[in-house]
Short mmCIF file of C-alpha atoms in Angstrom, two decimals:
data_model
loop_
_atom_site.label_atom_id
_atom_site.label_comp_id
_atom_site.label_asym_id
_atom_site.label_seq_id
_atom_site.Cartn_x
_atom_site.Cartn_y
_atom_site.Cartn_z
CA MET X 1 -6.01 -21.90 10.43
CA GLY X 2 -4.35 -24.10 7.85
CA PRO X 3 -1.41 -23.23 5.66
CA HIS X 4 -1.97 -21.14 2.56
CA ARG X 5 -1.01 -22.75 -0.69
CA ALA X 6 0.05 -20.70 -3.65
CA ARG X 7 -2.66 -20.22 -6.24
CA PRO X 8 -2.10 -19.22 -9.84
CA PRO X 9 -3.00 -15.58 -10.48
CA HIS X 10 -6.37 -14.82 -11.95
CA ARG X 11 -6.06 -14.06 -15.64
CA VAL X 12 -8.62 -12.50 -17.89
CA ALA X 13 -9.69 -14.98 -20.54
CA LEU X 14 -8.94 -13.10 -23.74
CA PRO X 15 -8.24 -14.22 -27.29
CA PRO X 16 -4.62 -13.80 -28.35
CA ALA X 17 -3.37 -10.63 -30.03
CA ARG X 18 -6.39 -8.45 -29.32
CA ALA X 19 -6.13 -5.15 -31.20
CA ASP X 20 -7.85 -1.74 -31.40
CA VAL X 21 -8.21 -1.36 -27.63
CA THR X 22 -6.90 1.19 -25.16
CA VAL X 23 -4.58 -0.42 -22.64
CA VAL X 24 -4.34 1.10 -19.15
CA VAL X 25 -1.15 0.52 -17.11
CA ASP X 26 -0.52 1.78 -13.60
CA LEU X 27 3.27 1.52 -13.57
CA GLY X 28 3.82 1.00 -9.87
CA ALA X 29 7.20 0.18 -8.38
CA GLY X 30 5.78 -2.81 -6.50
CA THR X 31 3.01 -4.08 -8.76
CA LEU X 32 1.76 -3.57 -12.29
CA LYS X 33 -1.95 -2.89 -12.61
CA LEU X 34 -3.30 -3.57 -16.09
CA ALA X 35 -6.66 -3.34 -17.84
CA PHE X 36 -8.07 -2.24 -21.18
CA ALA X 37 -11.10 -0.38 -22.50
CA GLU X 38 -12.89 -1.19 -25.73
CA ASP X 39 -15.99 0.39 -27.29
CA GLY X 40 -16.86 2.32 -24.14
CA ASP X 41 -16.48 -0.72 -21.90
CA GLY X 42 -13.60 -1.81 -19.66
CA THR X 43 -12.28 -4.93 -17.95
CA THR X 44 -11.51 -5.61 -14.33
CA PRO X 45 -7.85 -4.71 -13.70
CA ILE X 46 -5.31 -7.35 -12.73
CA ALA X 47 -2.23 -6.83 -10.56
CA VAL X 48 1.07 -8.64 -11.11
CA PRO X 49 4.46 -8.14 -9.40
CA ASN X 50 6.63 -5.58 -11.16
CA ALA X 51 9.83 -7.57 -10.64
CA SER X 52 11.76 -10.60 -11.78
CA ALA X 53 13.56 -13.35 -9.88
CA ARG X 54 15.43 -16.57 -10.43
CA ALA X 55 13.55 -19.62 -9.22
CA ARG X 56 15.08 -22.75 -7.70
CA GLY X 57 15.24 -24.45 -11.10
CA GLY X 58 17.41 -21.65 -12.46
CA ALA X 59 14.79 -20.14 -14.76
CA SER X 60 14.11 -16.41 -14.59
CA VAL X 61 10.46 -15.58 -13.90
CA SER X 62 8.62 -12.27 -13.76
CA GLY X 63 5.13 -10.83 -13.56
CA SER X 64 2.34 -13.34 -12.98
CA ALA X 65 4.77 -16.27 -13.21
CA LEU X 66 6.59 -14.81 -10.22
CA ALA X 67 3.36 -14.71 -8.22
CA ALA X 68 2.88 -18.44 -8.92
CA VAL X 69 6.28 -19.49 -7.51
CA THR X 70 5.68 -22.01 -4.73
CA ASP X 71 8.97 -21.84 -2.81
CA VAL X 72 9.56 -18.22 -1.83
CA ASN X 73 12.35 -18.87 0.68
CA GLY X 74 15.41 -16.87 -0.26
CA LEU X 75 13.73 -15.48 -3.38
CA ALA X 76 15.78 -12.45 -4.45
CA LEU X 77 13.76 -9.92 -6.45
CA ARG X 78 15.12 -7.62 -9.12
CA ARG X 79 13.08 -4.46 -9.47
CA ALA X 80 13.28 -1.93 -12.27
CA HIS X 81 12.43 0.92 -9.90
CA ASP X 82 14.55 2.50 -7.21
CA ARG X 83 13.09 5.08 -4.83
CA GLY X 84 9.97 5.28 -6.96
CA TYR X 85 11.57 6.00 -10.34
CA CYS X 86 12.51 3.55 -13.08
CA VAL X 87 16.27 3.04 -13.39
CA ASN X 88 16.33 -0.17 -15.46
CA TRP X 89 14.26 0.29 -18.59
CA GLU X 90 15.42 -2.99 -20.13
CA LEU X 91 14.01 -4.99 -17.23
CA GLN X 92 10.86 -2.85 -17.15
CA ARG X 93 10.30 -3.43 -20.85
CA GLU X 94 10.55 -7.21 -20.49
CA VAL X 95 8.20 -7.35 -17.49
CA LEU X 96 5.65 -5.10 -19.20
CA ARG X 97 5.85 -6.97 -22.51
CA GLU X 98 5.22 -10.30 -20.80
CA ALA X 99 2.26 -8.84 -18.90
CA LEU X 100 0.72 -7.35 -22.05
CA GLU X 101 1.11 -10.48 -24.15
CA GLY X 102 0.63 -13.15 -21.50
CA ASP X 103 -1.95 -11.64 -19.13
CA LEU X 104 -3.93 -9.22 -21.31
CA GLY X 105 -3.30 -10.87 -24.67
CA VAL X 106 -3.04 -7.63 -26.66
CA ASP X 107 -0.91 -6.54 -29.59
CA ALA X 108 0.77 -3.31 -28.48
CA ARG X 109 1.44 -2.17 -32.07
CA LYS X 110 -2.30 -1.94 -32.71
CA CYS X 111 -3.37 -0.44 -29.39
CA ASP X 112 -3.40 2.88 -27.52
CA LEU X 113 -2.02 3.37 -24.03
CA VAL X 114 -2.81 5.22 -20.81
CA ILE X 115 0.12 4.94 -18.41
CA THR X 116 1.06 6.52 -15.07
CA GLU X 117 4.20 8.41 -14.15
CA ALA X 118 5.37 9.69 -10.77
CA PRO X 119 5.17 13.48 -10.31
CA PHE X 120 8.32 15.52 -10.88
CA ALA X 121 9.99 12.73 -12.84
CA LEU X 122 13.49 13.52 -14.07
CA PRO X 123 14.04 14.28 -17.78
CA ALA X 124 15.91 11.00 -18.30
CA THR X 125 12.99 9.10 -16.76
CA ARG X 126 10.46 10.78 -19.03
CA GLU X 127 12.60 10.20 -22.11
CA GLY X 128 13.00 6.54 -21.16
CA LEU X 129 9.24 6.12 -20.82
CA ASP X 130 8.59 7.71 -24.22
CA ALA X 131 11.22 5.52 -25.88
CA MET X 132 9.88 2.32 -24.29
CA VAL X 133 6.28 3.03 -25.27
CA PHE X 134 6.81 4.13 -28.88
CA GLU X 135 10.16 2.69 -30.00
CA ASP X 136 10.28 -0.62 -28.11
CA LEU X 137 6.64 -1.63 -27.61
CA GLY X 138 5.25 0.33 -30.57
CA PHE X 139 1.96 1.72 -29.21
CA ARG X 140 -0.06 3.98 -31.55
CA ARG X 141 -0.96 6.68 -28.98
CA MET X 142 0.09 7.43 -25.44
CA LEU X 143 -1.37 9.52 -22.63
CA VAL X 144 0.71 9.92 -19.46
CA ALA X 145 -0.92 10.90 -16.16
CA THR X 146 0.04 10.87 -12.51
CA PRO X 147 -1.65 8.36 -10.19
CA ALA X 148 -3.28 11.26 -8.32
CA GLN X 149 -5.01 12.52 -11.46
CA LEU X 150 -6.46 9.13 -12.34
CA ALA X 151 -7.42 8.40 -8.72
CA LYS X 152 -9.27 11.73 -8.49
CA ARG X 153 -11.12 11.00 -11.72
CA TYR X 154 -12.09 7.62 -10.32
CA ALA X 155 -13.24 9.27 -7.09
CA ASP X 156 -15.45 11.79 -8.90
CA ARG X 157 -16.90 9.67 -11.67
CA ALA X 158 -16.72 6.00 -10.76
CA GLU X 159 -17.49 6.11 -7.03
CA ALA X 160 -20.82 7.97 -7.23
CA GLU X 161 -22.56 5.19 -5.30
CA ASP X 162 -21.57 6.59 -1.90
CA GLY X 163 -23.82 9.63 -2.18
CA ARG X 164 -21.65 11.77 -4.44
CA ASP X 165 -23.19 12.79 -7.72
CA ALA X 166 -22.57 15.22 -10.56
CA GLY X 167 -23.92 18.07 -8.43
CA ASP X 168 -21.39 17.60 -5.64
CA LEU X 169 -19.37 20.74 -4.96
CA CYS X 170 -15.98 19.04 -5.32
CA VAL X 171 -17.02 17.29 -8.52
CA LEU X 172 -18.19 20.56 -10.10
CA ALA X 173 -15.04 22.41 -9.05
CA ARG X 174 -12.81 19.38 -9.82
CA ALA X 175 -10.96 19.96 -6.56
CA GLY X 176 -9.62 17.88 -3.70
CA VAL X 177 -6.45 16.42 -2.26
CA VAL X 178 -5.23 12.87 -3.01
CA LEU X 179 -3.05 11.01 -0.52
CA ASP X 180 -1.27 8.10 -2.21
CA VAL X 181 0.49 5.85 0.35
CA GLY X 182 2.31 3.64 -2.10
CA PHE X 183 5.21 1.20 -2.32
CA SER X 184 8.17 3.56 -2.62
CA PHE X 185 6.88 6.83 -1.19
CA THR X 186 3.81 8.79 -0.15
CA HIS X 187 2.43 11.74 -2.12
CA ALA X 188 -0.15 14.34 -1.15
CA THR X 189 -1.45 16.20 -4.20
CA ALA X 190 -3.74 19.23 -4.14
CA ILE X 191 -5.96 19.55 -7.23
CA CYS X 192 -8.05 22.60 -8.19
CA GLY X 193 -9.93 23.11 -11.44
CA GLY X 194 -8.89 19.63 -12.53
CA VAL X 195 -5.19 20.64 -12.56
CA GLU X 196 -2.50 19.65 -10.10
CA ILE X 197 -1.02 22.55 -8.15
CA ALA X 198 2.76 22.41 -8.56
CA ARG X 199 3.46 23.75 -5.07
CA GLY X 200 0.69 21.56 -3.68
CA ILE X 201 2.51 18.27 -4.34
CA ARG X 202 4.34 17.02 -1.27
CA ARG X 203 6.39 13.86 -0.98
CA LEU X 204 7.24 11.64 2.00
CA ASN X 205 10.10 9.20 1.41
CA LEU X 206 8.32 6.37 3.20
CA GLY X 207 6.21 3.61 1.73
CA GLY X 208 5.54 -0.09 1.87
CA LYS X 209 9.10 -1.03 0.93
CA THR X 210 10.57 1.01 3.80
CA LEU X 211 8.18 -0.61 6.27
CA THR X 212 9.18 -4.07 5.02
CA ASN X 213 12.87 -3.29 5.41
CA TYR X 214 12.27 -1.92 8.91
CA LEU X 215 10.40 -5.07 9.93
CA LYS X 216 13.22 -7.19 8.52
CA GLU X 217 15.74 -5.40 10.71
CA LEU X 218 13.61 -5.75 13.84
CA VAL X 219 12.95 -9.48 13.55
CA SER X 220 16.52 -10.20 12.41
CA PHE X 221 17.88 -8.49 15.53
CA ARG X 222 15.45 -10.17 17.93
CA GLN X 223 14.79 -13.61 16.42
CA TRP X 224 15.71 -15.10 13.05
CA ASN X 225 17.97 -13.63 10.39
CA MET X 226 15.41 -12.57 7.76
CA MET X 227 17.42 -9.97 5.87
CA ASP X 228 17.26 -12.03 2.65
CA GLU X 229 13.56 -12.91 2.98
CA SER X 230 11.87 -9.82 1.58
CA VAL X 231 8.92 -11.75 0.14
CA VAL X 232 8.24 -13.59 3.40
CA ILE X 233 8.51 -10.48 5.58
CA GLU X 234 6.28 -8.46 3.27
CA ASP X 235 3.63 -11.16 3.55
CA ALA X 236 3.97 -11.16 7.36
CA LYS X 237 3.65 -7.36 7.39
CA GLU X 238 0.43 -7.43 5.39
CA LYS X 239 -1.15 -10.13 7.56
CA ALA X 240 -0.06 -9.08 11.05
CA CYS X 241 0.56 -5.31 11.23
CA TYR X 242 -2.01 -2.69 12.21
CA VAL X 243 -2.18 0.99 13.18
CA ALA X 244 -2.60 1.69 16.89
CA ASP X 245 -4.91 4.36 18.29
CA ASP X 246 -2.64 4.96 21.27
CA VAL X 247 0.91 3.66 20.91
CA MET X 248 1.77 4.03 24.61
CA ALA X 249 -1.33 2.06 25.63
CA GLU X 250 -0.43 -0.71 23.19
CA LEU X 251 3.10 -0.84 24.57
CA GLU X 252 1.67 -1.31 28.06
CA LYS X 253 -0.30 -4.29 26.77
CA CYS X 254 2.91 -5.79 25.42
CA LYS X 255 4.44 -5.80 28.93
CA VAL X 256 2.08 -8.60 29.93
CA LYS X 257 3.67 -12.06 30.05
CA ARG X 258 4.34 -13.41 26.54
CA GLY X 259 3.02 -10.24 24.91
CA GLY X 260 -0.58 -10.62 26.00
CA ALA X 261 -3.31 -10.11 23.43
CA VAL X 262 -0.96 -8.29 21.07
CA ARG X 263 1.25 -11.33 20.46
CA ARG X 264 0.87 -13.16 17.15
CA GLU X 265 2.85 -16.02 15.67
CA TYR X 266 3.56 -16.10 11.94
CA VAL X 267 4.34 -19.61 10.70
CA LEU X 268 7.23 -19.42 8.27
CA PRO X 269 7.01 -21.30 4.97
CA ASP X 270 9.32 -24.30 4.59
CA GLY X 271 8.76 -25.00 0.89
CA ILE X 272 7.38 -28.50 1.59
CA HIS X 273 4.48 -28.55 4.02
CA ILE X 274 3.81 -24.81 4.03
CA LEU X 275 4.16 -22.84 0.83
CA ARG X 276 2.85 -19.51 2.14
CA GLY X 277 3.16 -18.25 5.67
CA TYR X 278 0.10 -17.66 7.82
CA ILE X 279 -0.87 -16.32 11.22
CA LYS X 280 -1.34 -19.14 13.71
CA ASP X 281 -4.78 -19.34 15.24
CA ILE X 282 -4.85 -18.04 18.82
CA ASP X 283 -6.71 -21.13 20.11
CA GLU X 284 -4.24 -23.40 18.37
CA GLY X 285 -1.34 -21.60 20.04
CA LYS X 286 -2.94 -21.90 23.47
CA LYS X 287 -3.36 -25.66 23.06
CA ASP X 288 0.31 -26.04 22.20
CA LYS X 289 1.34 -24.02 25.26
CA ASN X 290 -0.94 -25.93 27.65
CA LYS X 291 0.45 -29.37 26.80
CA ASN X 292 3.44 -28.99 29.10
CA GLY X 293 1.36 -27.16 31.69
CA GLU X 294 -0.88 -30.18 32.32
CA ASP X 295 2.08 -32.48 32.83
CA GLU X 296 3.62 -30.07 35.29
CA GLY X 297 0.36 -30.03 37.29
CA GLU X 298 0.42 -33.82 37.64
CA ASN X 299 3.98 -33.77 38.94
CA ASP X 300 3.02 -31.11 41.48
CA GLU X 301 0.35 -33.40 42.94
CA ASP X 302 2.86 -36.21 43.36
CA ASP X 303 5.21 -33.88 45.18
CA GLU X 304 2.46 -32.90 47.59
CA ASP X 305 1.82 -36.57 48.48
CA GLU X 306 5.47 -37.12 49.19
CA ASP X 307 5.54 -34.08 51.45
CA GLU X 308 2.63 -35.43 53.50
CA ASP X 309 4.41 -38.75 54.14
CA ASP X 310 7.62 -37.07 55.18
CA ASP X 311 6.00 -34.88 57.86
CA GLU X 312 7.35 -35.57 61.36
CA ASP X 313 4.82 -36.74 63.98
CA PHE X 314 6.17 -36.00 67.48
CA GLY X 315 4.41 -38.41 69.81
CA ALA X 316 5.24 -40.58 72.83
CA LYS X 317 7.47 -42.83 70.77
CA GLY X 318 9.43 -39.96 69.28
CA PRO X 319 9.62 -38.79 65.69
CA LYS X 320 8.19 -41.05 63.01
CA ARG X 321 10.48 -41.88 60.19
CA GLY X 322 9.11 -41.51 56.75
CA LYS X 323 9.19 -44.49 54.46
CA LYS X 324 11.44 -44.24 51.50
CA LYS X 325 9.29 -43.93 48.44
CA GLN X 326 10.18 -45.65 45.25
CA PRO X 327 9.96 -43.44 42.17
CA LYS X 328 6.85 -44.10 40.13
CA PRO X 329 7.35 -45.33 36.61
CA PRO X 330 6.40 -42.77 33.99
CA MET X 331 2.91 -43.18 32.66
CA ALA X 332 2.64 -44.38 29.13
CA LYS X 333 1.30 -41.72 26.82
CA ALA X 334 -0.77 -42.31 23.74
CA LEU X 335 1.28 -41.97 20.61
CA LYS X 336 0.21 -39.18 18.32
CA PRO X 337 0.91 -38.90 14.63
CA ALA X 338 4.15 -37.08 13.96
CA GLU X 339 3.64 -33.42 13.13
CA PRO X 340 6.26 -31.29 11.42
CA ASP X 341 7.96 -28.79 13.72
CA HIS X 342 7.32 -25.46 12.01
CA GLN X 343 9.38 -22.38 12.67
CA VAL X 344 7.35 -19.39 13.82
CA LEU X 345 8.08 -15.71 13.85
CA THR X 346 6.76 -14.08 17.03
CA LEU X 347 5.46 -10.54 16.52
CA VAL X 348 4.50 -8.34 19.45
CA ASN X 349 5.14 -4.59 19.41
CA GLU X 350 6.46 -4.86 15.84
CA ARG X 351 2.86 -5.22 14.71
CA PHE X 352 2.02 -1.57 15.37
CA MET X 353 5.43 0.11 15.67
CA VAL X 354 6.24 -0.55 11.99
CA PRO X 355 3.14 1.24 10.56
CA GLU X 356 3.61 3.96 13.19
CA THR X 357 6.54 5.30 11.15
CA LEU X 358 4.03 6.61 8.60
CA PHE X 359 2.72 9.00 11.25
CA HIS X 360 6.07 9.63 12.99
CA PRO X 361 8.98 9.14 10.56
CA SER X 362 11.37 10.42 13.23
CA ASP X 363 11.08 7.01 14.91
CA ILE X 364 13.48 5.66 12.28
CA GLY X 365 15.56 8.81 11.97
CA ALA X 366 13.78 10.39 8.97
CA ARG X 367 13.62 14.18 9.21
CA GLN X 368 10.21 14.47 7.56
CA CYS X 369 6.64 15.00 8.63
CA GLY X 370 4.00 12.30 8.88
CA VAL X 371 1.14 11.62 6.48
CA THR X 372 -1.28 13.97 8.29
CA GLU X 373 1.11 16.93 8.20
CA LEU X 374 1.84 16.08 4.58
CA VAL X 375 -1.78 16.77 3.63
CA THR X 376 -1.83 20.12 5.40
CA GLN X 377 1.44 21.16 3.74
CA ALA X 378 -0.02 20.32 0.34
CA VAL X 379 -3.12 22.44 0.93
CA GLU X 380 -1.71 25.31 2.99
CA ASN X 381 0.40 26.89 0.24
CA ASP X 382 0.39 30.40 -1.16
CA ASP X 383 -0.98 29.34 -4.56
CA LEU X 384 -4.37 28.51 -3.05
CA CYS X 385 -6.91 30.89 -1.61
CA ASP X 386 -9.25 30.15 1.30
CA ALA X 387 -12.03 28.96 -0.99
CA GLN X 388 -9.72 26.54 -2.78
CA ARG X 389 -8.37 25.21 0.50
CA ALA X 390 -11.93 24.61 1.68
CA LEU X 391 -12.63 22.59 -1.46
CA CYS X 392 -9.50 20.51 -1.00
CA TYR X 393 -10.34 19.66 2.60
CA LEU X 394 -13.85 18.81 1.51
CA ASP X 395 -12.53 15.80 -0.44
CA VAL X 396 -9.47 14.05 1.03
CA PHE X 397 -9.16 10.87 -1.01
CA VAL X 398 -6.80 8.15 0.23
CA THR X 399 -5.29 5.45 -2.02
CA GLY X 400 -2.33 3.09 -1.92
CA GLY X 401 -1.70 -0.34 -0.45
CA CYS X 402 -0.44 0.96 2.92
CA SER X 403 -3.85 2.50 3.59
CA LEU X 404 -5.20 -1.05 3.99
CA PHE X 405 -3.60 -1.43 7.41
CA PRO X 406 -6.38 -2.00 9.95
CA ASN X 407 -7.37 1.22 11.74
CA PHE X 408 -5.33 3.39 9.35
CA MET X 409 -8.25 5.56 8.24
CA GLU X 410 -9.60 6.12 11.76
CA ARG X 411 -6.17 7.17 13.04
CA PHE X 412 -5.51 9.37 9.99
CA GLU X 413 -8.77 11.29 10.28
CA ARG X 414 -8.40 11.66 14.04
CA ASP X 415 -4.86 13.09 13.73
CA LEU X 416 -5.76 15.32 10.77
CA ARG X 417 -8.64 17.15 12.43
CA PRO X 418 -6.57 19.03 15.09
CA LEU X 419 -4.15 20.31 12.43
CA ILE X 420 -6.87 22.16 10.52
CA SER X 421 -9.01 25.08 11.55
CA GLU X 422 -12.23 23.92 13.19
CA SER X 423 -14.27 26.03 10.76
CA TYR X 424 -13.19 23.87 7.80
CA VAL X 425 -15.36 20.92 6.89
CA ILE X 426 -13.34 17.75 6.32
CA ARG X 427 -14.42 14.68 4.40
CA VAL X 428 -11.95 11.80 4.41
CA ARG X 429 -12.60 8.64 2.45
CA ARG X 430 -10.67 5.73 1.06
CA ALA X 431 -11.11 4.13 -2.33
CA LYS X 432 -13.06 0.90 -2.40
CA ASP X 433 -9.95 -0.72 -3.85
CA PRO X 434 -7.00 1.53 -2.96
CA ILE X 435 -4.52 -0.52 -5.00
CA LEU X 436 -6.52 -0.41 -8.25
CA ALA X 437 -7.98 3.11 -7.91
CA ALA X 438 -5.57 4.76 -10.39
CA CYS X 439 -6.01 1.95 -12.91
CA LEU X 440 -9.80 2.17 -12.68
CA GLY X 441 -9.58 5.92 -13.21
CA GLY X 442 -7.50 5.27 -16.33
CA VAL X 443 -10.17 2.88 -17.61
CA ASP X 444 -12.81 5.57 -17.12
CA LEU X 445 -10.61 8.06 -18.98
CA ALA X 446 -10.04 5.62 -21.84
CA ARG X 447 -13.79 5.20 -22.27
CA ASP X 448 -14.06 8.90 -23.09
CA ARG X 449 -12.53 8.53 -26.53
CA LYS X 450 -12.77 12.18 -27.52
CA PHE X 451 -11.10 13.41 -24.34
CA PHE X 452 -8.36 10.80 -24.73
CA GLU X 453 -7.53 11.77 -28.31
CA GLU X 454 -7.43 15.48 -27.43
CA ASN X 455 -4.71 14.94 -24.83
CA ALA X 456 -2.78 11.93 -26.17
CA ILE X 457 0.24 12.07 -28.46
CA THR X 458 0.59 9.79 -31.49
CA LYS X 459 3.65 7.82 -32.46
CA GLU X 460 4.09 9.85 -35.64
CA GLU X 461 3.87 13.10 -33.70
CA TYR X 462 6.47 11.83 -31.23
CA LEU X 463 8.94 10.79 -33.93
CA ALA X 464 8.50 14.08 -35.82
CA ASN X 465 8.98 16.28 -32.72
CA LYS X 466 11.36 14.12 -30.74
CA ALA X 467 13.95 16.87 -30.29
CA SER X 468 11.46 19.48 -29.09
CA ILE X 469 9.83 17.00 -26.72
CA ARG X 470 13.23 16.21 -25.23
CA GLU X 471 13.90 19.92 -24.75
CA ALA X 472 10.55 20.29 -23.01
CA HIS X 473 11.47 17.49 -20.62
CA GLN X 474 14.84 19.03 -19.87
CA SER X 475 13.31 22.46 -19.24
CA LEU X 476 11.60 21.03 -16.12
CA GLU X 477 8.50 23.14 -16.78
CA PHE X 478 5.44 21.84 -15.00
CA HIS X 479 3.19 22.57 -18.00
CA PRO X 480 5.40 23.02 -21.10
CA SER X 481 3.97 24.60 -24.24
CA VAL X 482 5.03 21.62 -26.37
CA ARG X 483 2.70 18.63 -26.53
CA THR X 484 4.42 15.77 -24.69
CA GLY X 485 1.45 13.50 -24.05
CA ARG X 486 1.21 14.51 -20.38
CA LEU X 487 -2.27 15.08 -19.01
CA ARG X 488 -3.04 18.54 -17.64
CA ALA X 489 -6.66 18.43 -16.45
CA TYR X 490 -7.98 15.03 -15.42
CA ALA X 491 -11.52 15.81 -16.67
CA ARG X 492 -13.43 18.34 -18.74
CA GLU X 493 -15.05 21.33 -17.13
CA PRO X 494 -18.66 20.42 -16.30
CA THR X 495 -21.29 21.82 -18.64
CA LYS X 496 -23.37 23.14 -15.73
CA PHE X 497 -20.65 25.20 -14.12
CA ASP X 498 -21.60 28.20 -12.00
CA ALA X 499 -18.44 29.85 -10.68
CA ASN X 500 -20.41 32.29 -8.50
CA ARG X 501 -22.32 29.47 -6.81
CA ILE X 502 -19.12 27.55 -6.08
CA LYS X 503 -17.48 30.68 -4.68
CA ALA X 504 -20.48 31.37 -2.44
CA GLU X 505 -20.52 27.79 -1.18
CA CYS X 506 -16.80 27.91 -0.50
CA MET X 507 -17.12 31.11 1.50
CA LYS X 508 -19.46 29.24 3.84
CA LEU X 509 -16.78 26.61 4.37
CA THR X 510 -13.86 28.98 5.06
CA PRO X 511 -13.04 30.18 8.58
CA THR X 512 -15.21 33.25 9.22
CA ASN X 513 -13.17 34.44 12.20
CA GLU X 514 -9.96 34.31 10.23
CA ARG X 515 -11.58 36.28 7.38
CA GLU X 516 -12.72 38.99 9.81
CA ILE X 517 -9.19 39.26 11.21
CA GLU X 518 -7.75 39.53 7.72
CA ARG X 519 -10.23 42.28 6.77
CA ALA X 520 -9.47 44.18 9.97
CA SER X 521 -5.73 43.97 9.28
CA GLU X 522 -6.23 45.26 5.74
#
């Protein structure tokens, strides 16, 4: 496998200063996902790093220009987000402005906006988002939604190709649970009737950034000092790590000499011959290891010949003296073209122990539950009845970049089943593109122009009611009475909605034995 060379990011070919479109931005802490919808149609989203850095030449780069940097060694990133929430609005504004003008080619002052916000954002964070959108960038309208709301809309409306249609029980009831395993943290959100349940939102303070930092510590302690190489280690994590079915069995495999089949070697970039690291091919590694082995075999044969000549033969004339052998001159070897000596990062049990922290955070000292228990905590709350819980378990939708680890979905579903009553029916599925799921849901929402205008807030309305909106943010109400531009229900109630039918279907999915016990106790 040859070295990967940096390629310029794919950009949508758009004329400059496009206006009268609805821009969709998934404001992630790790990456920005952007797209726009126009006249009922939408574009394919693009993803750019939500950070800035100073390149070797001294120039500051951000967004898509950062993704095109060739030499990533020692690249120190500056991120506007900390622990999932924006803390540097000036940097966030510059990164977003460059992405809107350079990648999408839109004029923000003549466009509308659909943007995401983490659940339970602090009042200062919400005020900063409003000020950036209307006062700094100058959008005409804004609609703020959580990634779970947009991902659920995408799951119900855009992913109907996998057998789900408008008559599906979860689509009619607008219910389910969304597990977002993102960059800064993991959220499990229970949704019923199209509305997020406040007590059904659970957070795990582990995400892709924590896994990268953990891998940095492990390899820095055992091999090279990689504490300043966040970009390199994140790339190694994405290419080498996987989720193990049985951790103890995998650890036994690692006890084999040189790590056995688990061992992988990640070739580090040097900025000259290798611009992006890659996993060395297994056959290529075996050839390198066998070069010295063949030479050692030849020397062993020579030693055996010498031993035969030195054996003592006790006969009539007494012991036979062995002749003194002259050392053989070394054989001339064919000269090979000089190859650069690349540094490699050897990964063995780190490959599966790093993602294992998502299922057992106690491995790194975090006093929190894993992702499977997080889903059950979100659903098993007092605000939901048995029928609503059955609907939530009927549609467990997984998004986020960390869900792309190999074998993540199989392990998640296998560990989730024993935690739930056997009478519940569970359907677990992952988005076709877990990273872009929320952005695609925003594009689908923006196509519904009437629904967007009913829930969005205009710039004039924001400036006229700025004080009341700020009070609503500071009140910390989940659904304030004042219009703040925050989305409540991710979709309209279906026209063909039969509450009695849904209730009857849900009763079939709830645990019958538990219901009989409850009735007997009453």
